[in-house]
Short mmCIF file of N, CA, C and O in Angstrom, two decimals:
data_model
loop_
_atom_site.label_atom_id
_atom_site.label_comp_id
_atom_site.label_asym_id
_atom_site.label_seq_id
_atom_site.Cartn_x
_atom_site.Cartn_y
_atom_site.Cartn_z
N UNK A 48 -70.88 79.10 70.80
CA UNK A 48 -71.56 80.38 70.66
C UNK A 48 -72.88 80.15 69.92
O UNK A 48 -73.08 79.70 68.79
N UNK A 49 -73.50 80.47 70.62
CA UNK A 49 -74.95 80.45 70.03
C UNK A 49 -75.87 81.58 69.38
O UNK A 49 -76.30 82.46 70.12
N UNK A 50 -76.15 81.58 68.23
CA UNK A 50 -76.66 83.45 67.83
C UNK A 50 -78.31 83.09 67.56
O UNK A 50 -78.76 81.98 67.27
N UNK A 51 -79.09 84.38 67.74
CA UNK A 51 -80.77 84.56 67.86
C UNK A 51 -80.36 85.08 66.99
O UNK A 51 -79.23 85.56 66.86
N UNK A 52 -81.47 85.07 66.07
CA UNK A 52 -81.33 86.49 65.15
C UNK A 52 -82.88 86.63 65.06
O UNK A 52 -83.59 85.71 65.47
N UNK A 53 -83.54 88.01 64.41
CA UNK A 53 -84.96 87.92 64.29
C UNK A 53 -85.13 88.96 63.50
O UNK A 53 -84.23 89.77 63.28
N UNK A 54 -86.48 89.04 62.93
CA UNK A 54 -86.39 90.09 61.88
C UNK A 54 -86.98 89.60 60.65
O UNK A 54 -87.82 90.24 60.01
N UNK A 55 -86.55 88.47 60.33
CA UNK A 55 -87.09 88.28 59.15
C UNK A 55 -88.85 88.41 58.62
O UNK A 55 -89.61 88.73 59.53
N UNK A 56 -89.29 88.25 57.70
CA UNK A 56 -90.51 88.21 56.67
C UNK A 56 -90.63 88.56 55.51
O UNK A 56 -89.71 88.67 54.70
N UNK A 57 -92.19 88.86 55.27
CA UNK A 57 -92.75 89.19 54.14
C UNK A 57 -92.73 90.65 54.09
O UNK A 57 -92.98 91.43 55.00
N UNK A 58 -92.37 90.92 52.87
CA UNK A 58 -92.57 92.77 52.79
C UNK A 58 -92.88 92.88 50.72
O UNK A 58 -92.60 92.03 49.87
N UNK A 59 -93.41 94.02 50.58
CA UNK A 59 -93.06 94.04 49.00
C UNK A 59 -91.82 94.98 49.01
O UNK A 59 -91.23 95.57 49.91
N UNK A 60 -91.61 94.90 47.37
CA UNK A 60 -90.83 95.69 46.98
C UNK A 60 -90.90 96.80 46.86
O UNK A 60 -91.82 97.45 46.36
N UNK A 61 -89.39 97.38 47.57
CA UNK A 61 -89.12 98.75 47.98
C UNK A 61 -89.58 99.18 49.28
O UNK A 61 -89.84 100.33 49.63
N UNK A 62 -89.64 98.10 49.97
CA UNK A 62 -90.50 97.97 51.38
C UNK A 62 -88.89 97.68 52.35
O UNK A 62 -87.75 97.61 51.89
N UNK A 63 -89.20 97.61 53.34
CA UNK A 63 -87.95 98.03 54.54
C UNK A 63 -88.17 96.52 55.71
O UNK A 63 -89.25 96.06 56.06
N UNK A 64 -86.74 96.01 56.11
CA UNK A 64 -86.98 95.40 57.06
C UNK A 64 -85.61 95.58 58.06
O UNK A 64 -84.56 96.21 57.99
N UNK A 65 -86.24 94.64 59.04
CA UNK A 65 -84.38 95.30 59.95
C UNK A 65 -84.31 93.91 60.48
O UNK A 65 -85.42 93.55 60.86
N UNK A 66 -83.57 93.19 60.61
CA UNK A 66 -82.50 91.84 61.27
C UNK A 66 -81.57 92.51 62.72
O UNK A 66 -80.82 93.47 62.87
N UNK A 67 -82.05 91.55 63.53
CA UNK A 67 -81.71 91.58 64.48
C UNK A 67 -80.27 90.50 64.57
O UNK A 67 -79.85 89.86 63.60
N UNK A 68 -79.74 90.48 65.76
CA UNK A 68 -78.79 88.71 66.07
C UNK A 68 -78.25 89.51 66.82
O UNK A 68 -77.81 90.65 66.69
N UNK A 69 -78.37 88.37 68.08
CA UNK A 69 -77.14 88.61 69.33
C UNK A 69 -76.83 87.30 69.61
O UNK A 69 -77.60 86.43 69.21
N UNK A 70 -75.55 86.91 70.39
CA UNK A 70 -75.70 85.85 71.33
C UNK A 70 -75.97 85.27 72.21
O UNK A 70 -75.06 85.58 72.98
N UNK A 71 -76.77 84.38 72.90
CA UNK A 71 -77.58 83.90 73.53
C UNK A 71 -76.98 84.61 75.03
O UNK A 71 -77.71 85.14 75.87
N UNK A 72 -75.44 84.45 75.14
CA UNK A 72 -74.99 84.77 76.25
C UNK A 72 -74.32 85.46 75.62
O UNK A 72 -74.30 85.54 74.39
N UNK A 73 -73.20 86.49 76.93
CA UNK A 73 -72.69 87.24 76.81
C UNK A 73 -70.67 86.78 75.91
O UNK A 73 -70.12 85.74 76.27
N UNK A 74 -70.24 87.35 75.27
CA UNK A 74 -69.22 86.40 75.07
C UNK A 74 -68.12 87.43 74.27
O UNK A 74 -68.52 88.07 73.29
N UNK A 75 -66.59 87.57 74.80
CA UNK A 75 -65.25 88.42 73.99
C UNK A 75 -65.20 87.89 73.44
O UNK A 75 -65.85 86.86 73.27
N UNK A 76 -63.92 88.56 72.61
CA UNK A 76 -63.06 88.23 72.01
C UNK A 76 -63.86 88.21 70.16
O UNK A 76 -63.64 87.42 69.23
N UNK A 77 -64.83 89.47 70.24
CA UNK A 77 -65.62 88.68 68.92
C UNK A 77 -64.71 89.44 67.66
O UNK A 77 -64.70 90.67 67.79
N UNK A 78 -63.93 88.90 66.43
CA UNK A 78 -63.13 89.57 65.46
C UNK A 78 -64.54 90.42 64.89
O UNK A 78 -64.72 91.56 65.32
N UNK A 79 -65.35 89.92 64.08
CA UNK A 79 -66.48 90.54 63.50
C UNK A 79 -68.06 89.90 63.81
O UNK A 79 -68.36 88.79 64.24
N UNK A 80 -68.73 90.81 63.49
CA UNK A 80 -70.44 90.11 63.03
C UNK A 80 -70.92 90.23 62.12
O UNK A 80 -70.73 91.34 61.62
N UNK A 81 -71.49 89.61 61.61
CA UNK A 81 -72.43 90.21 60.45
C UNK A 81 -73.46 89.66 59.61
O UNK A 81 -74.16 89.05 60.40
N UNK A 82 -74.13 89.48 58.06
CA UNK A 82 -75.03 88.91 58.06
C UNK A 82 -74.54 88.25 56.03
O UNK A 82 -74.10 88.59 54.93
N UNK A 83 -75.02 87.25 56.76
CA UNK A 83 -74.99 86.36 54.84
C UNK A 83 -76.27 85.83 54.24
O UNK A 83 -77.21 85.66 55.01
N UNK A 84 -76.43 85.57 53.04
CA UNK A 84 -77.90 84.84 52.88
C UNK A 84 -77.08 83.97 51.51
O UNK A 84 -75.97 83.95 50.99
N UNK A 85 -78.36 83.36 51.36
CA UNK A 85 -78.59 82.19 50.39
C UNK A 85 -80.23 82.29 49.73
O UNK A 85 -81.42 82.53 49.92
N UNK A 86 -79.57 82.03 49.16
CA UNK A 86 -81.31 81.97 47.94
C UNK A 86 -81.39 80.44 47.32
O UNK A 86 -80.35 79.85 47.04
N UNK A 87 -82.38 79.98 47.16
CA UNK A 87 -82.91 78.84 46.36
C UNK A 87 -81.46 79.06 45.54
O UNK A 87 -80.96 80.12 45.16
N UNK A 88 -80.82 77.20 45.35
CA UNK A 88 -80.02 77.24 43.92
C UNK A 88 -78.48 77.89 44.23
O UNK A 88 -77.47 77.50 43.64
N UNK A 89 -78.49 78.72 45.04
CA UNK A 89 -77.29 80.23 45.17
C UNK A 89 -76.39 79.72 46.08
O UNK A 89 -76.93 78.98 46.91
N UNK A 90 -74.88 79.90 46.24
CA UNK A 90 -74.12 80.02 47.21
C UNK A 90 -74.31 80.89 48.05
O UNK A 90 -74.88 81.90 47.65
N UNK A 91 -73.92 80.82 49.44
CA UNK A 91 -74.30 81.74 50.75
C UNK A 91 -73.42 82.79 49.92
O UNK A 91 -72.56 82.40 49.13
N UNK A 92 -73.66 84.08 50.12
CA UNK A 92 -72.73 85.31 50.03
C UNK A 92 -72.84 85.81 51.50
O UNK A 92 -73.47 85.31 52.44
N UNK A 93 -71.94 87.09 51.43
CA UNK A 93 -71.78 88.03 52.86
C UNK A 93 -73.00 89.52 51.84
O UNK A 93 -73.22 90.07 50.76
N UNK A 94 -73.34 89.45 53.19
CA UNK A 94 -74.28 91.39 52.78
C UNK A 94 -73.69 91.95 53.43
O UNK A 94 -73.36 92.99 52.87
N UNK A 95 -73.18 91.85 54.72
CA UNK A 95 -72.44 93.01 55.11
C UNK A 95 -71.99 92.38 56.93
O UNK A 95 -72.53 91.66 57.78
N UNK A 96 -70.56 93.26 56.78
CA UNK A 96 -70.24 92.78 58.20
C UNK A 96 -69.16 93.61 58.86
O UNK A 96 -68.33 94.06 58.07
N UNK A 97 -69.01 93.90 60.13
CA UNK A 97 -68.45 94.89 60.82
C UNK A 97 -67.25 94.54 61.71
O UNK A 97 -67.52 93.64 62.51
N UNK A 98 -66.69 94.76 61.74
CA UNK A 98 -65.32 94.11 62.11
C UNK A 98 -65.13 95.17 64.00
O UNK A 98 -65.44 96.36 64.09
N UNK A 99 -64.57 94.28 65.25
CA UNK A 99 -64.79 94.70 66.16
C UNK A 99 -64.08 95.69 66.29
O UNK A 99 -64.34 96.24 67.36
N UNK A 100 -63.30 96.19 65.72
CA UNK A 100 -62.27 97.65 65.55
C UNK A 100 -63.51 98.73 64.66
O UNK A 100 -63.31 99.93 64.81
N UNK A 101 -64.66 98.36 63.85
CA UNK A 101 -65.56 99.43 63.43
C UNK A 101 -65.40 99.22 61.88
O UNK A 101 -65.78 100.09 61.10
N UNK A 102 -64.87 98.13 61.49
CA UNK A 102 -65.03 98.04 59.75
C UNK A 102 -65.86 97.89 59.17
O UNK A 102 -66.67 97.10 59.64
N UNK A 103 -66.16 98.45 57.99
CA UNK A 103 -67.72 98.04 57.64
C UNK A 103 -67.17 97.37 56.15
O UNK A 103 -66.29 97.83 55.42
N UNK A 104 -67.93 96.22 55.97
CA UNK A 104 -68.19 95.84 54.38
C UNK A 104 -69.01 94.99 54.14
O UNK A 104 -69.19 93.91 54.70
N UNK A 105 -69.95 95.86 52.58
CA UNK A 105 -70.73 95.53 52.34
C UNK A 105 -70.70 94.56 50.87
O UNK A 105 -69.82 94.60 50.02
N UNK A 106 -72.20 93.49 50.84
CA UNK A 106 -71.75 93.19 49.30
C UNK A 106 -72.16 94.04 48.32
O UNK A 106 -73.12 94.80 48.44
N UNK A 107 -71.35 93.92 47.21
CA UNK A 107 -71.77 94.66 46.17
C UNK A 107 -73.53 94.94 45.56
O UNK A 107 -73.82 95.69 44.62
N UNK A 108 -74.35 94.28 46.23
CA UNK A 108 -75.98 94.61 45.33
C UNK A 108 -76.62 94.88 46.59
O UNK A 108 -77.85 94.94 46.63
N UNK A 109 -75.62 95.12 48.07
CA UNK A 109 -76.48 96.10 49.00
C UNK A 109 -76.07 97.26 49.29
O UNK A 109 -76.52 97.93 50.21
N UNK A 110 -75.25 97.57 48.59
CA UNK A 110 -74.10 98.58 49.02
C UNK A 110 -75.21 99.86 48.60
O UNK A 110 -75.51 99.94 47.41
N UNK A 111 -75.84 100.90 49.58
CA UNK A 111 -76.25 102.10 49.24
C UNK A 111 -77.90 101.55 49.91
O UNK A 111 -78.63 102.52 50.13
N UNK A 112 -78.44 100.39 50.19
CA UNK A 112 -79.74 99.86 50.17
C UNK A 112 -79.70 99.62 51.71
O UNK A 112 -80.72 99.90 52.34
N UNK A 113 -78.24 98.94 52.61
CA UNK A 113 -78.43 98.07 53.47
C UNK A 113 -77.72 98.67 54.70
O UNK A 113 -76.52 98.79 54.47
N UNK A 114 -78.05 99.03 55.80
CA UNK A 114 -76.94 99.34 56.72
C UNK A 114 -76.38 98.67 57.85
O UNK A 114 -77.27 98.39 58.64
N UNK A 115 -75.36 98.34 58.20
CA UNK A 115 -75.09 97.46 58.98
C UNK A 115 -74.88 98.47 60.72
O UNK A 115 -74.47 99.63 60.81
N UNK A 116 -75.17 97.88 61.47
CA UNK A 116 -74.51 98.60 62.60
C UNK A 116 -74.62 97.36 64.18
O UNK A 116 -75.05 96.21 64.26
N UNK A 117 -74.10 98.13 65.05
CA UNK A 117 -74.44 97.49 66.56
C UNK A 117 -74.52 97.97 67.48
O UNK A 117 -74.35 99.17 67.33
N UNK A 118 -74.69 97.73 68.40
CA UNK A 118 -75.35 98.15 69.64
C UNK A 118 -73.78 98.63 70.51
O UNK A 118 -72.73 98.01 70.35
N UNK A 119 -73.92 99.85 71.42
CA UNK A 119 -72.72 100.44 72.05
C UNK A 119 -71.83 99.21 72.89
O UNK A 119 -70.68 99.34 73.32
N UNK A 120 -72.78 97.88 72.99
CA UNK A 120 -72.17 96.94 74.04
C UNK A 120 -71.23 96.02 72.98
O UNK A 120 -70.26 95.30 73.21
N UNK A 121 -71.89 96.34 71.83
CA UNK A 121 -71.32 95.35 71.13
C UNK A 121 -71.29 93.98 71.04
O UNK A 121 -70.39 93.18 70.77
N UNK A 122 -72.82 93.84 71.40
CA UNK A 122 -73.25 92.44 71.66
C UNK A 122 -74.33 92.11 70.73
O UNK A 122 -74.40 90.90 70.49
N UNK A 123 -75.32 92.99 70.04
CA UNK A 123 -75.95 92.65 69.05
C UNK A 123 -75.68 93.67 68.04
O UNK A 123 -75.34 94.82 68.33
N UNK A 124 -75.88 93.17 66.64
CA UNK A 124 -75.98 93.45 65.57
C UNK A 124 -77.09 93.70 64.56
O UNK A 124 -77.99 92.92 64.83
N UNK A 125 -77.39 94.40 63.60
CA UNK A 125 -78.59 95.04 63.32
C UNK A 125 -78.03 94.91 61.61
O UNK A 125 -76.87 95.16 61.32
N UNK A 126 -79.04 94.49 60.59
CA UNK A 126 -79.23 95.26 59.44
C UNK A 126 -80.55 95.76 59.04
O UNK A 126 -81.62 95.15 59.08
N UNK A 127 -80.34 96.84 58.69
CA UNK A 127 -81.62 97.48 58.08
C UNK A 127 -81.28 97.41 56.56
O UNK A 127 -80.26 97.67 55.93
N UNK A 128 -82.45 96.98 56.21
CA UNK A 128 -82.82 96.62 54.95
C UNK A 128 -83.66 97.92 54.35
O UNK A 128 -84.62 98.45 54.90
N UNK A 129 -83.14 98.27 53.22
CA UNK A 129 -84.38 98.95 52.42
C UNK A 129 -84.41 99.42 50.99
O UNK A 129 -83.43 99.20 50.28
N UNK A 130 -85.38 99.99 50.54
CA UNK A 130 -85.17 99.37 48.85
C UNK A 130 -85.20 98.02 48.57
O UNK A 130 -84.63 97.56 47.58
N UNK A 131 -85.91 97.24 49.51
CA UNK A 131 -85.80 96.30 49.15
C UNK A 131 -86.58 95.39 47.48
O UNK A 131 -87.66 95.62 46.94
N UNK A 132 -85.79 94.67 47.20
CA UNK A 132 -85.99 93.85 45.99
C UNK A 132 -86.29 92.67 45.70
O UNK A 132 -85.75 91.90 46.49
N UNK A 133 -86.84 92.22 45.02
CA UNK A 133 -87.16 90.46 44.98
C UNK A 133 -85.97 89.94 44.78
O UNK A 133 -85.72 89.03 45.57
N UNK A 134 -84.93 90.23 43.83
CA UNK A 134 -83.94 89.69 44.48
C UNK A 134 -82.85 89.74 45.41
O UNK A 134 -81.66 89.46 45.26
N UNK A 135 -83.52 90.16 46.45
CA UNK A 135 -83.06 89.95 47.75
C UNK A 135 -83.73 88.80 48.95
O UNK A 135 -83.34 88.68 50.11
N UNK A 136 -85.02 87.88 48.15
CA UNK A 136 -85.00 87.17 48.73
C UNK A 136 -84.30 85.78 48.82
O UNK A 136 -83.87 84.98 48.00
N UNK A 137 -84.38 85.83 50.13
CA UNK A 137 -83.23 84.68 50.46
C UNK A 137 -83.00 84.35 52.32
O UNK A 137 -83.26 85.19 53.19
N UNK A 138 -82.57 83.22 52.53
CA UNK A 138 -82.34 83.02 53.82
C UNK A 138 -81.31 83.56 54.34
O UNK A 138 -80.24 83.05 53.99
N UNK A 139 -81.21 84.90 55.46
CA UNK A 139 -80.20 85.38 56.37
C UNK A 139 -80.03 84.75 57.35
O UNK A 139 -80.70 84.19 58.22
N UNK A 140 -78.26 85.05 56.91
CA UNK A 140 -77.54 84.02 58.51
C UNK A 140 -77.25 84.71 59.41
O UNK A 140 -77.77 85.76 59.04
N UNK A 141 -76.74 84.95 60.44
CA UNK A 141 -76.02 85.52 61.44
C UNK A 141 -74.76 85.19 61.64
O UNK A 141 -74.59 84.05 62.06
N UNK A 142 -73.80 85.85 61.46
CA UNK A 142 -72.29 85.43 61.56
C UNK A 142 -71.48 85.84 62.70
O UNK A 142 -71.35 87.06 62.75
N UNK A 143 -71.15 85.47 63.23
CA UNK A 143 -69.94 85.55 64.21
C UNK A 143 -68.88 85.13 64.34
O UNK A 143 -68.88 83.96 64.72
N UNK A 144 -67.25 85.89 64.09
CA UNK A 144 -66.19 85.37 63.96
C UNK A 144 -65.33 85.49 65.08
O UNK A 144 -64.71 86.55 65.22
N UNK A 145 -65.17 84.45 65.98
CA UNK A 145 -63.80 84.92 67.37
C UNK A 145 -63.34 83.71 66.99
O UNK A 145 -63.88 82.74 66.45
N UNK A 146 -61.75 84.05 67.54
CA UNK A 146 -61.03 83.28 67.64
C UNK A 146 -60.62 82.46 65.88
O UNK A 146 -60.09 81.41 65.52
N UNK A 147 -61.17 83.51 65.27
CA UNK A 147 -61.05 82.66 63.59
C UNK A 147 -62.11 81.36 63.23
O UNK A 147 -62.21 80.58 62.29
N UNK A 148 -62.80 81.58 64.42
CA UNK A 148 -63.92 80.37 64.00
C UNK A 148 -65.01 81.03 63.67
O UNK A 148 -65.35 81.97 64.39
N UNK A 149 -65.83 80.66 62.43
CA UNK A 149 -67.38 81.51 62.26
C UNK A 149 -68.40 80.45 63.23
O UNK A 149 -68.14 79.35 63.73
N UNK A 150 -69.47 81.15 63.26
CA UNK A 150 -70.61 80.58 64.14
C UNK A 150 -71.87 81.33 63.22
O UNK A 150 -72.06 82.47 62.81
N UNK A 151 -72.69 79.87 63.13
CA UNK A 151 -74.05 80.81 62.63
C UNK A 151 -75.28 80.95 63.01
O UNK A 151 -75.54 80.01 63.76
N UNK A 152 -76.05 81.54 62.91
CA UNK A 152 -77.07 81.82 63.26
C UNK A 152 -78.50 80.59 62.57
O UNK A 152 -78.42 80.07 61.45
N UNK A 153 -79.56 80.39 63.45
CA UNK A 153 -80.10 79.92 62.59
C UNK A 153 -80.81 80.08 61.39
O UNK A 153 -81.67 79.26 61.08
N UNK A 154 -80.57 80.94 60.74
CA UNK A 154 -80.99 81.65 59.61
C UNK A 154 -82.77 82.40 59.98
O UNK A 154 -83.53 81.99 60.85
N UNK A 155 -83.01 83.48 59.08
CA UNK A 155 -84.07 83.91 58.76
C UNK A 155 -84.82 83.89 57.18
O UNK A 155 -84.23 83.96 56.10
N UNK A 156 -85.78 83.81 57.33
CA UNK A 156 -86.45 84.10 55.75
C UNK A 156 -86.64 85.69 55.37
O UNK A 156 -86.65 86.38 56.39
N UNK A 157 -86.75 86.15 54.60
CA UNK A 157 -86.40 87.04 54.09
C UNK A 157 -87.40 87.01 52.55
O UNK A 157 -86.98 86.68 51.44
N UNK A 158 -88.58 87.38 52.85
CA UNK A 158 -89.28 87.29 51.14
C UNK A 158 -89.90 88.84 50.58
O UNK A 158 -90.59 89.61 51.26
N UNK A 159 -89.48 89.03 49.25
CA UNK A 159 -89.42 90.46 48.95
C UNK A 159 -90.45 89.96 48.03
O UNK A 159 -90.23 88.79 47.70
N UNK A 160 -91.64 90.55 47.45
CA UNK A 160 -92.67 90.30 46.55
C UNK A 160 -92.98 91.86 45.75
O UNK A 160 -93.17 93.02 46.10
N UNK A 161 -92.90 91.06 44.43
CA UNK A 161 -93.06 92.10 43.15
C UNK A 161 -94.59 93.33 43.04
O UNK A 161 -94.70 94.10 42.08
#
């Protein structure tokens, strides 16, 4: 499984962005999608991810800032970013879980300036 994602850049703070990711091809069986980052120094965390039954969870320092959603086909995935913060910069992944295996995306940059 192969994931695009797009979206990323430069914005300041309190400025808005939106992340894209689908998979290259069409593909079942997906458990969830969703999106993680990493910062200089930082372990990857999850920001938020949607489970193919409609679950939503978010991490705790986007929760109220970030919205997760997808498309009616259920083939791409979307976060909108906003309020955004400097520390929220960091590289976003694209996640995809079938079959209990994750798959990632090739990440995006993501830079929030003071």
């Amino acid at each position: 499984v192969q994931l695009q994602a797009s979206g990323g850049g430069l914005v300041q703070a309190g400025g808005s962005l939106r992340l894209s990711c689908e998979p290259t091809r069409r593909i079942g069986g997906v458990q969830s999608m969703g999106w993680y980052r990493q910062a200089p120094g930082k372990q990857r965390e999850l920001v938020a991810s949607i489970t193919g039954g409609g679950i939503l969870n978010y991490g705790d320092s986007v929760k109220g800032r970030f919205t997760i959603s997808r498309d009616i086909r259920q083939t791409t995935v979307y976060l909108q970013m906003n309020s955004l913060r400097p520390e929220d910069t960091a590289v976003y992944y694209c996640n995809v879980v079938r079959a209990h295996i994750n798959y990632w995306g090739q990440g995006t940059q993501v830079t929030v300036s003071s």
